[in-house]
XYZ file of C-alpha atoms in Angstrom:
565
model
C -9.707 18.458 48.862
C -7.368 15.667 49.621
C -7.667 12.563 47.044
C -8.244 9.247 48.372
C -7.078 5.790 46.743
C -9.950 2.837 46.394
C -8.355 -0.604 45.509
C -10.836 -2.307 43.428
C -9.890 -6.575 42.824
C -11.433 -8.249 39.532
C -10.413 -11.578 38.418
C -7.999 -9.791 35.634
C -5.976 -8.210 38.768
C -6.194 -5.036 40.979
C -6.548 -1.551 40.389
C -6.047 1.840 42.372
C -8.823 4.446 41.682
C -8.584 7.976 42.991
C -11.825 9.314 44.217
C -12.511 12.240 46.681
C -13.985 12.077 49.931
C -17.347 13.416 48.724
C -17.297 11.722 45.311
C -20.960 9.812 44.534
C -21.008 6.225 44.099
C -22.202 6.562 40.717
C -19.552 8.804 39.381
C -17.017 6.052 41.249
C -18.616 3.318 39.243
C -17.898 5.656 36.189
C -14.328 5.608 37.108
C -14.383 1.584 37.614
C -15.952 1.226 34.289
C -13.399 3.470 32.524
C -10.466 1.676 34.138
C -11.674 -1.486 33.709
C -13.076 -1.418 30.076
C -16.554 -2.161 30.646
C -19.805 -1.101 30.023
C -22.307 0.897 32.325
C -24.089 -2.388 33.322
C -20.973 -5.145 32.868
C -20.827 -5.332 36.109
C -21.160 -5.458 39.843
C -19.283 -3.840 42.971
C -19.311 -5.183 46.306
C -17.913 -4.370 50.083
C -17.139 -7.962 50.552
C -15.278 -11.031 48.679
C -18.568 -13.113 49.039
C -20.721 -10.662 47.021
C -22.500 -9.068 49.687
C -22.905 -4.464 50.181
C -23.137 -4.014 46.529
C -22.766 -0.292 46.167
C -25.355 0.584 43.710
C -25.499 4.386 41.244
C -26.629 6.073 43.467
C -25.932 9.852 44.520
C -24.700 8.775 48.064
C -21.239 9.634 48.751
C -18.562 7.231 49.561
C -18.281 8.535 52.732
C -21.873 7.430 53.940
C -21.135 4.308 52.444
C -18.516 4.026 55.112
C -15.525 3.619 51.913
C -12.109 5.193 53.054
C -9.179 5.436 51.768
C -7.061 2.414 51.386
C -10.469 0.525 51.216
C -10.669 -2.960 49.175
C -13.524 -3.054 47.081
C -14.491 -6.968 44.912
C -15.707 -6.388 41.151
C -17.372 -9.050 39.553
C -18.132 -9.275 35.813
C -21.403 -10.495 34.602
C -21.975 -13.103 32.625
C -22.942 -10.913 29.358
C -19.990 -8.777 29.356
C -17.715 -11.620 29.353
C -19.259 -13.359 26.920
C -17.905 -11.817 23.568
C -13.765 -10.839 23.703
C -13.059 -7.331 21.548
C -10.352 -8.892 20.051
C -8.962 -12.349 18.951
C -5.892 -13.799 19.033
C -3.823 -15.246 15.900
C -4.698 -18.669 14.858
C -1.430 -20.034 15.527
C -1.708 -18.176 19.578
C -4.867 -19.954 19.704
C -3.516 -23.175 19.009
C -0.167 -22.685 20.826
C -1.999 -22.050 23.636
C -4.016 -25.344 23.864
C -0.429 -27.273 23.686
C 0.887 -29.207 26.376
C 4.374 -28.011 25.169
C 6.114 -30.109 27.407
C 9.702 -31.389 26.433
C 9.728 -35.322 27.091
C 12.483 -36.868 27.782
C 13.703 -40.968 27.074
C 14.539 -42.938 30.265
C 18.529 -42.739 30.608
C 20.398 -46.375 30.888
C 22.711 -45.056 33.369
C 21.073 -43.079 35.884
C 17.082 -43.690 35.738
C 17.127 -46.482 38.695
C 13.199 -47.199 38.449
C 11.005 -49.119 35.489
C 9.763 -48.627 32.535
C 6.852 -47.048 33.716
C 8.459 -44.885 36.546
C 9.767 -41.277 36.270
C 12.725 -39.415 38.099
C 14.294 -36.321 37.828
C 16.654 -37.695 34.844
C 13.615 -38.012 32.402
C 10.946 -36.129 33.886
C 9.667 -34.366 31.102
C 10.659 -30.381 31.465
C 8.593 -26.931 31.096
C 8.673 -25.508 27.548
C 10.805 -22.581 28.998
C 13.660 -24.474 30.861
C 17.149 -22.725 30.348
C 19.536 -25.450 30.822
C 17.761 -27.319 27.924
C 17.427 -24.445 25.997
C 21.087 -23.820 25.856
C 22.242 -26.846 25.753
C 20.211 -27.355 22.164
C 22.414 -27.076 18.634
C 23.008 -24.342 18.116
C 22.229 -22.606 21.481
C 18.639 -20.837 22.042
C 19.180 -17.671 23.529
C 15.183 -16.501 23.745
C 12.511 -18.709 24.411
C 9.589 -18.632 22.823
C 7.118 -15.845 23.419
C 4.002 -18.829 24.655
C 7.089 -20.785 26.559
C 7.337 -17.387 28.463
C 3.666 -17.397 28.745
C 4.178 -20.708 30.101
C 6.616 -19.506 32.715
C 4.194 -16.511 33.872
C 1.116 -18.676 33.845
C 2.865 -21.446 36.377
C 2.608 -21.855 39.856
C -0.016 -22.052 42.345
C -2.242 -19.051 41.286
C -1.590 -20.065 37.609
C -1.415 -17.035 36.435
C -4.336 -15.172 37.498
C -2.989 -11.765 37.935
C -0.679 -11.564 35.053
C -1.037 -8.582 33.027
C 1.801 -8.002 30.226
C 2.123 -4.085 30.582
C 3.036 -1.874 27.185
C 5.304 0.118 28.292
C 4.350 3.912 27.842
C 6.746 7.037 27.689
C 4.117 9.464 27.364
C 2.548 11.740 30.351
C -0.752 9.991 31.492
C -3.536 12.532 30.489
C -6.116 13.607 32.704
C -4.182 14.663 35.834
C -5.565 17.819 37.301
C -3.503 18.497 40.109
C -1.409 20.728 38.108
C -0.860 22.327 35.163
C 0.081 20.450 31.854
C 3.760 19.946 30.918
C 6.099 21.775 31.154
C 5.033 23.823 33.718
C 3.783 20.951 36.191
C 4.233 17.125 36.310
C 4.174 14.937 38.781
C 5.138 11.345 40.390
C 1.281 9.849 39.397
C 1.624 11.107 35.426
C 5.168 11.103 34.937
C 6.416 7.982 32.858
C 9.109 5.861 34.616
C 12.625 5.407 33.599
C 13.389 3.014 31.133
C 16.337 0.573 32.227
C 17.043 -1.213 28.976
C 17.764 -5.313 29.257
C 17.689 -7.723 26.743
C 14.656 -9.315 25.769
C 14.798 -13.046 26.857
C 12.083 -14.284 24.392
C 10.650 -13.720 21.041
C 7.664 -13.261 19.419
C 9.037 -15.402 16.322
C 12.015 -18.159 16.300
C 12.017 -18.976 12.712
C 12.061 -17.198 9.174
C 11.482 -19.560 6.213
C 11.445 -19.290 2.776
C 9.436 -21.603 0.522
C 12.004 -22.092 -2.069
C 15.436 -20.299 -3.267
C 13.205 -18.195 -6.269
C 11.387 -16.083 -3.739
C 14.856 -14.817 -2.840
C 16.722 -14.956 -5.910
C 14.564 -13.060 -8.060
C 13.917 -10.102 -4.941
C 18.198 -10.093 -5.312
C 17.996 -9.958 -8.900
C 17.535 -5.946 -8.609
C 20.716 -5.293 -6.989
C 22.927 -7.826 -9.504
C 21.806 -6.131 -12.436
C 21.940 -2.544 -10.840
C 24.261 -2.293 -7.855
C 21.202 -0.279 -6.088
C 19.598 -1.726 -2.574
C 16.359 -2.629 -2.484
C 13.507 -3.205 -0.165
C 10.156 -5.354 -0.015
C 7.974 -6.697 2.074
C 7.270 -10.352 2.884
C 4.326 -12.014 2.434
C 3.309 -15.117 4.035
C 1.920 -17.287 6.805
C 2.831 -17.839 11.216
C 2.708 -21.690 11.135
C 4.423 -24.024 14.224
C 8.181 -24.283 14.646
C 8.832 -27.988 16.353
C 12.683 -27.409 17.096
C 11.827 -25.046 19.577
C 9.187 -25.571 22.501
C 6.093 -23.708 21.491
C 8.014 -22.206 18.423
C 6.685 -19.622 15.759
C 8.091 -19.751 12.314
C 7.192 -16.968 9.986
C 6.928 -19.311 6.221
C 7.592 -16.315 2.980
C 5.904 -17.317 0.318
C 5.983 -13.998 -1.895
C 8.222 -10.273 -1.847
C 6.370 -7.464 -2.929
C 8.224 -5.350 -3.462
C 6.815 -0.975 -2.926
C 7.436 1.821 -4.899
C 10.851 2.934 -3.796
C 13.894 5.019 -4.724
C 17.486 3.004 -4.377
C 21.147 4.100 -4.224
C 24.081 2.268 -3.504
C 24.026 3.242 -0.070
C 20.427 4.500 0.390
C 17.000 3.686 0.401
C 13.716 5.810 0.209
C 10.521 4.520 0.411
C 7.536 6.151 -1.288
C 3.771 6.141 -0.748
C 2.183 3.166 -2.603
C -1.388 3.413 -3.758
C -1.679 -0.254 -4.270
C -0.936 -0.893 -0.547
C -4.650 -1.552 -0.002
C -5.294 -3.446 -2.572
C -1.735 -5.899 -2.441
C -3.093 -6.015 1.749
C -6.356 -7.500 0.263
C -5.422 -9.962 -2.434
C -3.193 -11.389 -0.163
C -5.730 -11.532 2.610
C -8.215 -13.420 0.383
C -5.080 -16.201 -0.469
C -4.610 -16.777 2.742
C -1.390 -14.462 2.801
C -0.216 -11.937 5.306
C 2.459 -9.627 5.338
C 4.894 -11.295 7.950
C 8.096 -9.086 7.766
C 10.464 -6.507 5.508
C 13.062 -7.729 3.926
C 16.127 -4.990 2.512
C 19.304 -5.740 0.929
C 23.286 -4.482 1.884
C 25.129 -5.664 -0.377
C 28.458 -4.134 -1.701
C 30.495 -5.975 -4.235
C 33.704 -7.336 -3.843
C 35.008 -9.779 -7.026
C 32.507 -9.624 -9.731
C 34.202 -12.193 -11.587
C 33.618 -14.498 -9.071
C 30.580 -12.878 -7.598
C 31.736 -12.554 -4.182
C 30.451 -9.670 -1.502
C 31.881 -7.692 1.218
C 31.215 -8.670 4.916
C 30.446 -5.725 6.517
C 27.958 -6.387 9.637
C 29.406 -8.387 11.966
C 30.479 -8.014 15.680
C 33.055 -5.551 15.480
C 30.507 -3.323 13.313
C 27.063 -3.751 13.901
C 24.129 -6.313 12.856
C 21.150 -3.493 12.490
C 21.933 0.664 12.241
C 19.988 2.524 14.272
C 18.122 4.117 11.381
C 16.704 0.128 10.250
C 16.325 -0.155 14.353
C 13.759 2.881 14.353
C 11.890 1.451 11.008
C 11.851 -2.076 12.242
C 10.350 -0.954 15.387
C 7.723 1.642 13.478
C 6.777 -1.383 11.243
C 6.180 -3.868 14.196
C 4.321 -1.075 15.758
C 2.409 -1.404 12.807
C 1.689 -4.958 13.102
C 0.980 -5.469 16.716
C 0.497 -8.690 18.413
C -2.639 -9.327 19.851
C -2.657 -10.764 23.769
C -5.258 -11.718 25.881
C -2.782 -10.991 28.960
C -2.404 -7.425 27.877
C -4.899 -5.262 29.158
C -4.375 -3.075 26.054
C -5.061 -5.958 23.785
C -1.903 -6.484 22.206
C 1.856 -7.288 23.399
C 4.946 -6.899 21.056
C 4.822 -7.908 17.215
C 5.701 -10.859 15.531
C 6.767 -8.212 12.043
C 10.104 -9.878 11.238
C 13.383 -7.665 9.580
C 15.325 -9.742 7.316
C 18.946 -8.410 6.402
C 20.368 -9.697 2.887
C 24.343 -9.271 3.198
C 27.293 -10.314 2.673
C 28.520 -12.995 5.534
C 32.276 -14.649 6.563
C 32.734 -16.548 3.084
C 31.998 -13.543 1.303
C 28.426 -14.938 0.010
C 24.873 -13.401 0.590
C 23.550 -14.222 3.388
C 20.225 -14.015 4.990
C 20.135 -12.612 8.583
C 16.869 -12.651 10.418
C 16.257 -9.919 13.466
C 13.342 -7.977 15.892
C 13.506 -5.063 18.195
C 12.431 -5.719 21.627
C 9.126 -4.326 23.069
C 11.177 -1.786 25.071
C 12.444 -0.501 21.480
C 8.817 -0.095 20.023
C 7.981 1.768 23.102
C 11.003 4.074 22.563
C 10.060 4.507 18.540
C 6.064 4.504 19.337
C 6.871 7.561 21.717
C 9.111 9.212 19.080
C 12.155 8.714 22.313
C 14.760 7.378 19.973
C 16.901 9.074 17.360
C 19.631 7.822 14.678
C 23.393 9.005 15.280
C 24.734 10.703 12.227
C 27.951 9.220 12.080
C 28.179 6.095 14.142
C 25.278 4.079 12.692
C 26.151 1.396 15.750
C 24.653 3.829 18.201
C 21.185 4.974 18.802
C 20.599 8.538 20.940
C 17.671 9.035 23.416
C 16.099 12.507 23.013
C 15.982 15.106 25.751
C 12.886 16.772 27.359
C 12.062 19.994 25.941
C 8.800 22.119 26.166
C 7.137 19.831 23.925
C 7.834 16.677 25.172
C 8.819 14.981 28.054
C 11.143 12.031 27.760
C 11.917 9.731 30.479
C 15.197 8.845 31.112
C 16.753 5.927 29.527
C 19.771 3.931 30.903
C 21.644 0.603 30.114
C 23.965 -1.524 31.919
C 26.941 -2.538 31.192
C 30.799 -3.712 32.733
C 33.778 -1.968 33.568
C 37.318 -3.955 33.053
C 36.493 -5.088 36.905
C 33.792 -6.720 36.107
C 31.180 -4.438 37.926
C 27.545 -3.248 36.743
C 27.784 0.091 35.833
C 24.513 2.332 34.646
C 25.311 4.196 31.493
C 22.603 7.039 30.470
C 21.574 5.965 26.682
C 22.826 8.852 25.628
C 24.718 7.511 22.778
C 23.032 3.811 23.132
C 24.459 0.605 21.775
C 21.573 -0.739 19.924
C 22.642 -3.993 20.522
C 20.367 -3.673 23.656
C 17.318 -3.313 21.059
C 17.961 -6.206 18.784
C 16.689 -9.790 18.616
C 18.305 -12.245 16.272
C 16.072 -15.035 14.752
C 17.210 -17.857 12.228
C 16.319 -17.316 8.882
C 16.653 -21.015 6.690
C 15.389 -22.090 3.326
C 13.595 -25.731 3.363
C 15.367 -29.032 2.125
C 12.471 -30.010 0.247
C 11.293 -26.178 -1.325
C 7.573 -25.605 -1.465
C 5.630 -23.349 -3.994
C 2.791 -21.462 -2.576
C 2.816 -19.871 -6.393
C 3.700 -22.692 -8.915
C 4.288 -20.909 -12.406
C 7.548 -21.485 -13.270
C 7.362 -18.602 -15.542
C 8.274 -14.860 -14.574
C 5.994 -12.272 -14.253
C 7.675 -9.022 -14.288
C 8.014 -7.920 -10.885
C 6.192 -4.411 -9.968
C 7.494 -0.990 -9.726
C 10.850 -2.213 -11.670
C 10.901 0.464 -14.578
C 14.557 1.455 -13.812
C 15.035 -2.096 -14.741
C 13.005 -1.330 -17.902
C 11.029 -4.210 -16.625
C 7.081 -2.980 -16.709
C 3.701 -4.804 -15.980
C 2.304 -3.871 -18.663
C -0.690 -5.649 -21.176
C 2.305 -6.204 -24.016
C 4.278 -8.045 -20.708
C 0.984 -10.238 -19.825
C 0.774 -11.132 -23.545
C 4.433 -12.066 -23.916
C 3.869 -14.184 -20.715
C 0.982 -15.847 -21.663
C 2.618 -16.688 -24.829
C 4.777 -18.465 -22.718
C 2.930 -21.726 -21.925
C 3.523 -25.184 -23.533
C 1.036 -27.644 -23.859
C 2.201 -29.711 -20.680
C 1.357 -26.681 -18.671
C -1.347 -26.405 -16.228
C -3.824 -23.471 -16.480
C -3.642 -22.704 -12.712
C 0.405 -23.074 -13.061
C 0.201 -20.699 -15.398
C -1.397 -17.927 -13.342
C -0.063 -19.162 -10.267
C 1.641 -15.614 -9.651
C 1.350 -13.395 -6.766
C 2.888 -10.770 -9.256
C 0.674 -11.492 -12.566
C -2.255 -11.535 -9.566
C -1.073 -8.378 -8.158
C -1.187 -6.861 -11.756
C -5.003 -8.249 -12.753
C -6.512 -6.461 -9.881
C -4.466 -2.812 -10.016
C -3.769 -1.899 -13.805
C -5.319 0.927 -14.471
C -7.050 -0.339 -17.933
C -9.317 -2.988 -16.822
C -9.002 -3.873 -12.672
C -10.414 -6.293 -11.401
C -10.854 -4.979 -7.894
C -14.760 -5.085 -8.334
C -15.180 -8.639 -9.868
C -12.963 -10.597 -8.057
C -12.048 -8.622 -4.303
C -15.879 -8.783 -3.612
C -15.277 -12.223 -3.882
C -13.844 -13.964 -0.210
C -11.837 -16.864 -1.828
C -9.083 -18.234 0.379
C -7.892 -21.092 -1.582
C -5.140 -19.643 -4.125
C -6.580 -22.445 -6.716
C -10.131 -21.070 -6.562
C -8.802 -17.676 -6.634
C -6.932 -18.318 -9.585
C -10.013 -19.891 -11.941
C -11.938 -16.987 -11.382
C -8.907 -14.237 -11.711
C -8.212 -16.451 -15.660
C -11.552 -16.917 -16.605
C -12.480 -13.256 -16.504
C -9.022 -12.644 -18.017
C -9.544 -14.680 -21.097
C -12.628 -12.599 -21.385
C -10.829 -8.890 -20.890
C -7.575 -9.206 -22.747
C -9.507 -9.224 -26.366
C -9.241 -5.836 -26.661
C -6.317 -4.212 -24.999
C -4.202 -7.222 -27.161
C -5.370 -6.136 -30.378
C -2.264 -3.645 -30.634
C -0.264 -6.103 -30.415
C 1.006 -8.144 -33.470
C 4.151 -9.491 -32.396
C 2.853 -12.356 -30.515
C 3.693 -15.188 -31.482
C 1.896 -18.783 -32.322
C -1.455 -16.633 -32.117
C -4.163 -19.232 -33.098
C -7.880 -18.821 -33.147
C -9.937 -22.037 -31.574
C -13.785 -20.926 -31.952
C -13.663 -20.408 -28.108
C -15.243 -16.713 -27.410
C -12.066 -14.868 -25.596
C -9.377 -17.284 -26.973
C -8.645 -15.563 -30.489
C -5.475 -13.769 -29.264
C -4.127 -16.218 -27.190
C -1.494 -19.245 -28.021
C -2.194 -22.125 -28.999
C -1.149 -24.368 -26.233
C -2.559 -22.382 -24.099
C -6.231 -22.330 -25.488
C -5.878 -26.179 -25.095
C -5.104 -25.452 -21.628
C -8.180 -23.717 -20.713
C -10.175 -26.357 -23.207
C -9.445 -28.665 -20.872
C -9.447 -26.575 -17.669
């Protein structure tokens, strides 16, 4: 029986739904529903724009309801289903999105003709997304921002109303019956377009910066004492980023760093059963994990502790193997969107490269994958090349899987556009740079200015351990703060997962999200649970007993501390 196409408008856009010529109206509204995302009763169906010949569930076909093919049908939403989104945005989309973002410009001496009050194409102010301004900032912006392209889509005279920011799919759309499954039949309504790669002209994040120089210096602290590369993951907050119209800046305040294996020239990660836990206790500090951050560093002078530079333009910025892991980790951490009808568009996850740069110092080099790269990875499209870790290789169909053909453009010595199959691929197509800085004035999320030993660092012979959170403790003067003291994502880190007394129970079921708060709690119930494990210890020193139940074991300065606290 030969299928016919319905188009059905909403105010989220148009849709084509394949029915059959004796298909019931209530198995079409099925269909809608399923396409559209809503319930049984969300809403309504009409012949006409001004809500009149609703088609009801009923077991009358289409064709007594006089529906052909080609036929446009108007869905309306009621007011119940629209009432409650599924999903909500990030707090700093939410208020991006109520910004004027406008760039406003001073009146110019020389060519505005017109008052003080008046406005002419010299100091009108411009749209958030404007090119010309863009690149004529210092340095140059190459991407907007991911709301100033928002902007642009959202413009005009409709404003927007039938934007819908696609994910891009390389998969076979399931549930085509017309033949049989791959790879003896496809077809032109399942198969997955080709993939024509460009680069991406905005990004989801403009700015990576760290608190203070610590955060960094102790996460390099591994490879100076070792020569090994390591890898952690950033924890942090998405706040506003001014220098850039409608701007996202990614703000590190912590590395934790995951149970890993590290070579010179390699690194493996392995599963980490704290993952959960680490997610939570930064959750509840108002912390999120923003980005990954992995060294590649290879010495030069040790005497004068210089490094090679080794990425650079006639190299490459990001291998194809950290391509593929940047893009499974932003996969990972998808964006939420209310343009998307799948929820979420791109990622905001952030790579961070430490290496060596043109003065032969480490450098910090901030970078994404575009959304057409966590298609390719999501898909499983995109392979490493063995020997040329500059190029990336898109996989062939085979009997498993169908991949669609990926291309990328690029010049001849004339000059011309020429279509190159990705087969190898530069993966400078996939890559995004982003500035990564480190503040004038540093800021301290964590404000002990004593070290915790930093976890899953036993090649280092460096161990959280209750003989390490005595000898820390020990530490404190009497000018120190209490909450200075355990002002450390590590020491934090360590309370709630040793496996002698957790704290998971007392102090997770607790929803703090002030690090302060969070901190009185986490010490309180320490100075009550460290009596015991310290008594094999006897080479603390300054141990002093103050008549205060817990504080027996504990220093003397810092006993006062919590007096006082």
């Amino acid at each position: 029986e030969r299928e016919r196409i319905i188009r059905v408008q909403s105010p989220e856009g148009m849709k084509k739904i394949n029915s059959t010529k004796r298909e019931t109206a209530a198995a079409f509204l099925k269909k809608v529903a399923k396409e559209f995302g809503f319930n049984s009763n969300g809403f309504s169906v009409y012949l006409n724009r001004n809500k009149t010949g609703e088609i009801l569930s009923q077991n009358k076909t289409l064709s007594l309801l006089k529906i052909k093919h080609g036929d446009m049908l108007f869905l309306f939403p009621s007011s119940s289903s629209q009432s409650t989104p599924q999903f909500s945005e990030d707090d700093i989309d939410q208020y991006l999105s109520k910004q004027e973002g406008k760039i406003y410009r001073n009146r110019d001496a020389q060519l505005c003709r017109h008052g003080p009050m008046g406005k002419c194409v010299h100091c009108v102010p411009l749209e958030p997304f404007d090119e010309d301004y863009l690149n004529h900032l210092d340095p140059p912006v190459k991407h907007m921002s991911f709301h100033a392209y928002i902007r642009k889509l959202t413009g005009g005279a409709d404003k927007g109303k039938f934007v819908a920011l696609e994910n891009i799919s390389c998969k076979i759309k399931s549930g085509c019956e017309g033949h049989l499954p791959w790879p003896e039949g496809i077809c032109t309504k399942c198969q997955p377009s080709a993939i024509t790669l460009n680069r991406q002209k905005y990004r989801h994040v403009d700015n990576i910066m760290f608190e203070n120089h610590t955060i960094a210096d102790r996460f390099l602290d591994f490879w100076r004492k070792t020569g090994n590369q390591r890898m952690g993951y950033l924890y942090g907050r998405y706040t506003e980023h001014k220098d850039i119209p409608l701007g996202i800046r990614a703000e590190v305040a912590a590395i934790y760093e995951p149970p890993q294996i590290g070579t010179q020239n390699s690194l493996e990660l392995i599963d980490d059963p704290r993952a959960a836990a680490v997610e939570e206790i930064a959750a509840k500090l108002g912390l999120r994990k923003v980005g990954w951050i992995f060294t590649d560093l290879l010495s030069e002078d040790t005497r004068i502790g210089t490094v090679r530079y080794t990425r650079n333009k006639d190299s490459y910025f990001l291998s194809s193997e950290e391509c593929i892991t940047a893009g499974h980790f932003q996969n990972q951490h998808a964006n939420p969107c209310r343009l998307s009808p799948d929820g979420h568009f791109g990622s905001k996850f952030v790579t961070v490269v430490a290496t060596g740069g043109p003065d032969n110092q480490v450098h910090f080099e901030g970078y994404q994958v575009s959304n057409q790269c966590m298609a390719l990875v999501r898909d499983e499209c995109l392979l490493p090349c063995r020997d040329a870790p500059e190029l990336g290789y898109a996989k062939e169909s085979s009997s498993e899987q169908y991949v669609p053909d990926v291309f990328y453009k690029d010049k001849d010595k004339f000059g011309n556009d020429i279509t190159h199959l990705a087969r190898p691929l530069p993966v400078e197509y996939l890559i995004i740079d982003i500035t990564t800085t480190f503040p004038k004035d540093p800021v301290f999320t964590f404000s002990s200015m004593l070290r915790f030993p930093i976890e899953n660092r036993d090649a280092l012979g460096e161990t959280q351990d209750f003989h390490s959170l005595a000898t820390y403790l020990s530490q404190c003067s009497s000018s120190s703060s209490f909450l200075d003291i355990v002002s450390d994502f590590h020491l934090l880190i360590f309370l709630v997962t040793n496996d002698v007394m957790p704290l998971r129970v007392s102090v997770l079921c607790l929803r703090f999200q002030n690090i302060f708060v969070f901190s009185v709690i986490t010490v309180v119930i320490l100075v009550f649970i460290i009596t015991v494990p310290l008594l094999c210890f006897t080479n603390v020193p300054h141990l002093y007993f103050l008549g205060v139940p817990g504080c027996h074991l504990l220093s003397k300065p810092l006993c006062q501390s919590i007096v006082k606290g």
